[in-house]
Short mmCIF file of N, CA and C in Angstrom, two decimals:
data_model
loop_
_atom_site.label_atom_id
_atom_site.label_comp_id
_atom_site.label_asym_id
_atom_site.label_seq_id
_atom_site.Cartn_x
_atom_site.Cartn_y
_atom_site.Cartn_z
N UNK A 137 -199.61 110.45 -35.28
CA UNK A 137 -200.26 109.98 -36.51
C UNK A 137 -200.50 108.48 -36.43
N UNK A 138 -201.61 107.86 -36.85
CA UNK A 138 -202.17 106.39 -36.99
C UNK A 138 -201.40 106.25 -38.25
N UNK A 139 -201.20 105.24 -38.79
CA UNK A 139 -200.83 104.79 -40.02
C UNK A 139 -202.07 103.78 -40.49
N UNK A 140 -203.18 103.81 -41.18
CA UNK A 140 -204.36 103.31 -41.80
C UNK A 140 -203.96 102.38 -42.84
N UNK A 141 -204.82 101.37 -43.08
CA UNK A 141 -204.29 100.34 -44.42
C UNK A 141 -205.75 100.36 -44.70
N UNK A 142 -206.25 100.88 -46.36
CA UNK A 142 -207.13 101.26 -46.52
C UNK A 142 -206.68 99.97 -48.24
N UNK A 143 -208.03 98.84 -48.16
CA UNK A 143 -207.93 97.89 -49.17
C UNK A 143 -208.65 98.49 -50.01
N UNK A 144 -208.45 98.19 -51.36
CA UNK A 144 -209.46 98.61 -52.26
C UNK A 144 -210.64 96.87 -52.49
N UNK A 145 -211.49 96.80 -53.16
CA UNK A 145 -212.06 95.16 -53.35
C UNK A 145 -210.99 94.72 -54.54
N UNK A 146 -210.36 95.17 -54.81
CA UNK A 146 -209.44 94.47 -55.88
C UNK A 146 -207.47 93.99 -55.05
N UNK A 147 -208.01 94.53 -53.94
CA UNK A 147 -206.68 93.90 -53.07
C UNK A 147 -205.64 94.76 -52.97
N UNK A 148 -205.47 95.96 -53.75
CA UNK A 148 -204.50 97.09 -53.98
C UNK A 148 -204.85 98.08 -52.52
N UNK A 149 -203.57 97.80 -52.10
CA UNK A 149 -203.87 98.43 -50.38
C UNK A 149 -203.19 100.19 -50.40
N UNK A 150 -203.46 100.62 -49.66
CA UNK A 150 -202.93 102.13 -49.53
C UNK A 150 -202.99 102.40 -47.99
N UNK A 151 -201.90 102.49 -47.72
CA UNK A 151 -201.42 102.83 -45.96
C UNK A 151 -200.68 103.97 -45.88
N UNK A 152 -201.42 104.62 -45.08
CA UNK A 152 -201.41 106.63 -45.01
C UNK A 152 -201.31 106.99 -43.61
N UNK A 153 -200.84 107.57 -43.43
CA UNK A 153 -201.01 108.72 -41.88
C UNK A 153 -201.73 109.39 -41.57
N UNK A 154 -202.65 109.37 -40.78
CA UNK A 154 -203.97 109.93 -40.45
C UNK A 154 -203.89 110.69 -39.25
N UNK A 155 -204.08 112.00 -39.24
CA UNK A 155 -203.93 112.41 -38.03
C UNK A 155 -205.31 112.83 -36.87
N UNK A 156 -204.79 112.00 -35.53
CA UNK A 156 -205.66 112.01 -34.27
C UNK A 156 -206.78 112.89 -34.54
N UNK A 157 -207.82 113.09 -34.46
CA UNK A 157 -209.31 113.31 -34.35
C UNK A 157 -209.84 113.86 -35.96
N UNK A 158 -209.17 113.48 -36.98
CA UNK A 158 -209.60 112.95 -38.51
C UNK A 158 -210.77 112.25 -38.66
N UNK A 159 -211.76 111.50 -39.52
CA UNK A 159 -212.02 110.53 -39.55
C UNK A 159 -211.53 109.50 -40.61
N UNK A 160 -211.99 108.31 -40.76
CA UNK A 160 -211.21 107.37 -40.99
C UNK A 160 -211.51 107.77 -42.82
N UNK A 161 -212.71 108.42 -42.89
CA UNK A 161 -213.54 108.82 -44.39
C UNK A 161 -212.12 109.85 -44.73
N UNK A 162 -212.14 110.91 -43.84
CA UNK A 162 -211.79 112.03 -44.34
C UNK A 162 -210.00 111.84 -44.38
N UNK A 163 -209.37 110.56 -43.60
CA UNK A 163 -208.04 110.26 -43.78
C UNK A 163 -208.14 109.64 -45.41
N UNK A 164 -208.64 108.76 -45.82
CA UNK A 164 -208.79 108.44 -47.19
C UNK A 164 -208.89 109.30 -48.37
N UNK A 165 -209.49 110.25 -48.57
CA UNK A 165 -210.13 111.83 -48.74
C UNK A 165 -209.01 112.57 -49.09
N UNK A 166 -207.82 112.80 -47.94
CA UNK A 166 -206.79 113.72 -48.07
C UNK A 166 -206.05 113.27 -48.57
N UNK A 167 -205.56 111.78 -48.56
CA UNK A 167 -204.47 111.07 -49.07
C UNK A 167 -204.88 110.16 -50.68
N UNK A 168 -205.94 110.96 -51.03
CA UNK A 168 -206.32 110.58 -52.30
C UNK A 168 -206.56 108.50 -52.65
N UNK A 169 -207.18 108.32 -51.89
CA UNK A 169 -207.25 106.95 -51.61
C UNK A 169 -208.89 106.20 -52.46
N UNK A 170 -208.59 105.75 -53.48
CA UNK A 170 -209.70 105.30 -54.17
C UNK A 170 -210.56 104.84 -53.49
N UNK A 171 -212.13 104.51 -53.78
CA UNK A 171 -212.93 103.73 -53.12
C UNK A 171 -213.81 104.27 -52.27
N UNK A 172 -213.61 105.25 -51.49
CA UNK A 172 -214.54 105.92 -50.41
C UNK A 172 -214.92 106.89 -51.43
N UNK A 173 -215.74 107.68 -51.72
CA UNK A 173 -216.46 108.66 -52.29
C UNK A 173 -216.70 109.76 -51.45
N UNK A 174 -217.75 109.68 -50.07
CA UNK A 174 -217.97 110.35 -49.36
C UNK A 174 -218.88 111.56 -50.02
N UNK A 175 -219.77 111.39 -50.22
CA UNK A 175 -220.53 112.51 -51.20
C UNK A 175 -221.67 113.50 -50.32
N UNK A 176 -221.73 113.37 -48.83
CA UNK A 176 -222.33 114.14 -47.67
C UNK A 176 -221.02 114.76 -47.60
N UNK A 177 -219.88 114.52 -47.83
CA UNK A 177 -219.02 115.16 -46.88
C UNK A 177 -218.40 114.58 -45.34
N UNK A 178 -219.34 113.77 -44.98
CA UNK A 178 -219.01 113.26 -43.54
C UNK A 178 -219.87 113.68 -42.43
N UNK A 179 -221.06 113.63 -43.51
CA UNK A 179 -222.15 113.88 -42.21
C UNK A 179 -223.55 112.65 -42.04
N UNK A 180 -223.26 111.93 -42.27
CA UNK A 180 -223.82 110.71 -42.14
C UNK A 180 -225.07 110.81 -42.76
N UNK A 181 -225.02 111.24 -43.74
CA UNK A 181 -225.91 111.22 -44.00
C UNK A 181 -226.37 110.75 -45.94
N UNK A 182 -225.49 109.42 -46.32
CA UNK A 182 -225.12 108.95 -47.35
C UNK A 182 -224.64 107.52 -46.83
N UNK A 183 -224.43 106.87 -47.81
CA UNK A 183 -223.45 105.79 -47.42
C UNK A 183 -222.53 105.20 -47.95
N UNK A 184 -221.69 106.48 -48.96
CA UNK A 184 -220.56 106.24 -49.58
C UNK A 184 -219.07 105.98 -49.22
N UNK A 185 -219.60 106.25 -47.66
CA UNK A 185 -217.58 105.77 -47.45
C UNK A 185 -218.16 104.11 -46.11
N UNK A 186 -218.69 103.56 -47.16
CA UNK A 186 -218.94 102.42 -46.32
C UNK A 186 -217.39 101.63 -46.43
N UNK A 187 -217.23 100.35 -45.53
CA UNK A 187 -215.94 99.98 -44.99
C UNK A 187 -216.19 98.86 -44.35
N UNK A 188 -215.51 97.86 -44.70
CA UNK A 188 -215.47 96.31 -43.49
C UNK A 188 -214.48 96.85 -42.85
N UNK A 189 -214.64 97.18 -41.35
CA UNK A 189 -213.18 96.74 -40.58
C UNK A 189 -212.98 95.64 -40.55
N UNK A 190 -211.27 95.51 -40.15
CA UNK A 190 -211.14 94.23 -40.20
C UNK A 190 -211.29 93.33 -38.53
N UNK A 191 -211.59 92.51 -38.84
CA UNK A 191 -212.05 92.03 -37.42
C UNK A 191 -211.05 92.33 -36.50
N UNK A 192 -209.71 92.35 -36.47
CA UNK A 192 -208.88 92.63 -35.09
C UNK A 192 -209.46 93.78 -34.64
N UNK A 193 -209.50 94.94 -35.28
CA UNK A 193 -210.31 96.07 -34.84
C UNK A 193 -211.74 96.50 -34.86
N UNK A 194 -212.49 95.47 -34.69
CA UNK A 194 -213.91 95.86 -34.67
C UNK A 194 -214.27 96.52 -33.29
N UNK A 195 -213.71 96.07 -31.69
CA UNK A 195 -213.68 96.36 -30.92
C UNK A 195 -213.23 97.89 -30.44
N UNK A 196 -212.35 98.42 -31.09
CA UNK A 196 -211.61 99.79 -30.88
C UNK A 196 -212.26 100.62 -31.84
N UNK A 197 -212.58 100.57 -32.81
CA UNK A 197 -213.59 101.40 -33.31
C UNK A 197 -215.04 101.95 -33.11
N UNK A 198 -215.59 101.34 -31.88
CA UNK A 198 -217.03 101.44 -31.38
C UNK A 198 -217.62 100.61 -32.19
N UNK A 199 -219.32 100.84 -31.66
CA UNK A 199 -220.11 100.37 -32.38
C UNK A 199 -220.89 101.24 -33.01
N UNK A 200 -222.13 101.26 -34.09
CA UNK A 200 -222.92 102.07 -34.91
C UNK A 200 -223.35 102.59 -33.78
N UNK A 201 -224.10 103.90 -34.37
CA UNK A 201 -224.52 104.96 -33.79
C UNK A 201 -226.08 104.59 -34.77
N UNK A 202 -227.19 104.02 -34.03
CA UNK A 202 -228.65 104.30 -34.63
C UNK A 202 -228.83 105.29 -35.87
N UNK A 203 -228.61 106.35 -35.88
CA UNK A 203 -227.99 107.18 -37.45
C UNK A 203 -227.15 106.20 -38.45
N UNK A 204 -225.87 105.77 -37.90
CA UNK A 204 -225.40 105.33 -38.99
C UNK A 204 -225.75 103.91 -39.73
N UNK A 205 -226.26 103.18 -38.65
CA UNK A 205 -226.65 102.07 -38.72
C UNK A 205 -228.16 102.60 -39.60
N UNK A 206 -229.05 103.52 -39.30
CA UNK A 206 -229.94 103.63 -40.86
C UNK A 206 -229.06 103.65 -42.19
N UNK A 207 -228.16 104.66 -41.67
CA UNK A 207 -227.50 104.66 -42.78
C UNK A 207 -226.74 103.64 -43.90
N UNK A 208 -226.72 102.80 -43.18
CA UNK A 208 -226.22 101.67 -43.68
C UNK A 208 -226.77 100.86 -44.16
N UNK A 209 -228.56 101.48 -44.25
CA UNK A 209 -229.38 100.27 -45.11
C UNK A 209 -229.26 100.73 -46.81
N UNK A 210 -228.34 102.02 -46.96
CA UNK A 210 -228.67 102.40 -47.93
C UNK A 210 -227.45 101.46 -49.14
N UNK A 211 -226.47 101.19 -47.89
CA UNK A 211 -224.99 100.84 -48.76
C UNK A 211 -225.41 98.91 -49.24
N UNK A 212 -224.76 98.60 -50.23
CA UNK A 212 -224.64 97.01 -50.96
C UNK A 212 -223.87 96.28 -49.73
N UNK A 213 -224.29 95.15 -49.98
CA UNK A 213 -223.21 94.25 -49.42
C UNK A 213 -222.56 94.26 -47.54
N UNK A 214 -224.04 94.65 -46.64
CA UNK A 214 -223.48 95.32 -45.51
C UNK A 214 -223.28 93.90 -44.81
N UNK A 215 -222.28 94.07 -43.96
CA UNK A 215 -221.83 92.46 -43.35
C UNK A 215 -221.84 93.16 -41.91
N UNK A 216 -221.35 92.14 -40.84
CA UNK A 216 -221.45 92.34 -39.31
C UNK A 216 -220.49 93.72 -39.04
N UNK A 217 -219.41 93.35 -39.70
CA UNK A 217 -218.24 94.81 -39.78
C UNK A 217 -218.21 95.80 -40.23
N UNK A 218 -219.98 95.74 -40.93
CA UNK A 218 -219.67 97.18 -42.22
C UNK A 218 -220.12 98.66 -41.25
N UNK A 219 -218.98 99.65 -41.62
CA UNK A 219 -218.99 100.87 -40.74
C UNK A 219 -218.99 101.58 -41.95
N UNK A 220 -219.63 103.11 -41.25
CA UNK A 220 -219.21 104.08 -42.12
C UNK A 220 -217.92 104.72 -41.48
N UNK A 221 -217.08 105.30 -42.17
CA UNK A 221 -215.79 105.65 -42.46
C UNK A 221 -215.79 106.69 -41.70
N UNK A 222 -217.28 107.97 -41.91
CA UNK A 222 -217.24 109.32 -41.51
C UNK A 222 -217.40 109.21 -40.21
N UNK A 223 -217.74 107.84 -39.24
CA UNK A 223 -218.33 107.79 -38.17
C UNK A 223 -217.51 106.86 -37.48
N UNK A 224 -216.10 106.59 -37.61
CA UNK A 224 -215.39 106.45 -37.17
C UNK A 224 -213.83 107.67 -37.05
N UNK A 225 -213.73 107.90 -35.34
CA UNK A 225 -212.59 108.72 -34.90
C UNK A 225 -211.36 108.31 -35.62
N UNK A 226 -210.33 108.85 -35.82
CA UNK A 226 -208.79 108.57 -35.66
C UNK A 226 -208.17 108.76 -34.02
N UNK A 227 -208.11 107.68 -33.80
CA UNK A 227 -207.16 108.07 -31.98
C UNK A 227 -205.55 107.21 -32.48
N UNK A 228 -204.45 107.65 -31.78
CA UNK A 228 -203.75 107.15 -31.38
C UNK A 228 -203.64 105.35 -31.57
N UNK A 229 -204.83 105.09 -30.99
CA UNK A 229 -205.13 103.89 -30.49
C UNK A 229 -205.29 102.85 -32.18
N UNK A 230 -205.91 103.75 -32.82
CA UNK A 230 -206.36 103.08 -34.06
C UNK A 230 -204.93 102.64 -34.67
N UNK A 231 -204.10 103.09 -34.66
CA UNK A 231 -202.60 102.92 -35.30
C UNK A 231 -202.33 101.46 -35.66
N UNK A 232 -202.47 101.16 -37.06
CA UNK A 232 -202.59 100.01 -37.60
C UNK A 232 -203.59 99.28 -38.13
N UNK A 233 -204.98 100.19 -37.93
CA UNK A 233 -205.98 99.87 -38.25
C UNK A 233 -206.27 99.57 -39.91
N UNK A 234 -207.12 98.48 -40.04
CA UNK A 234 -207.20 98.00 -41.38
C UNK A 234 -208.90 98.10 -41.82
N UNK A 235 -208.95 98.54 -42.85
CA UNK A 235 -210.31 98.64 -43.57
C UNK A 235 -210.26 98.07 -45.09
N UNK A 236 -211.34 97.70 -45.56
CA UNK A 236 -211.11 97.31 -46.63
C UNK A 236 -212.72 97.85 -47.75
N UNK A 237 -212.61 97.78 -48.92
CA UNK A 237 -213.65 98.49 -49.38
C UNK A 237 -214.61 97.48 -50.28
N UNK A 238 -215.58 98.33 -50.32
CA UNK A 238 -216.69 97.30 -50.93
C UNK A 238 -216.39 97.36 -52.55
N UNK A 239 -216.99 96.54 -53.34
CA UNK A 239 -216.77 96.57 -54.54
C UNK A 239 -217.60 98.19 -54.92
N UNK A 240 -218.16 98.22 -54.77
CA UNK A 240 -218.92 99.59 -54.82
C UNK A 240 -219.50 100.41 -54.16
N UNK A 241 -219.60 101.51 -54.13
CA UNK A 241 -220.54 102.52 -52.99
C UNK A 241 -221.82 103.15 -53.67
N UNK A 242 -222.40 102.55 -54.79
CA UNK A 242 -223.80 103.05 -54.67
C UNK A 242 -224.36 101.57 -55.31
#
């Protein structure tokens, strides 16, 4: 299990256990974690579980996928870090990973 630190924009953090090939949307999702919406479900095709990683992990999370990166013209406030949630894996590797949320998702 990763252990996730999922910020809300008001600073109220929630750090959950996410288990290996989850996504980072659908770890938020199960553990009832405000802020992500996710209203495709996790098929990229929305842009409600938008997300700043935080810069230590921008590298281990990949980069956009041309899909998500359209996708991301749809979300407010997109910065160099902004990912969607559904389009990022859970590995092992992520363990400690930090996200934080936008003031809003539509």
């Amino acid at each position: 299990m990763a252990k996730i630190t999922y910020i809300e924009h008001d600073g109220t953090e929630h750090t959950v256990e996410v288990r290996p090939g989850l996504s980072v949307m659908e770890g938020a999702i199960k553990n009832n974690v405000p802020g992500i919406d996710a209203d495709c479900g996790g098929a990229c095709a929305c842009a409600t579980c938008h997300v700043y990683v935080d810069e230590a992990w921008r590298e281990a999370t990949g980069t956009q996928s041309a899909m998500e990166e359209s996708m991301l013209d749809f979300a407010e406030g997109v910065e160099a870090n902004s990912r969607l949630s559904c389009q990022i894996r859970v590995t092992d590797a992520l363990d400690g990973l930090i996200v934080r949320m936008p003031e809003s998702q539509h």
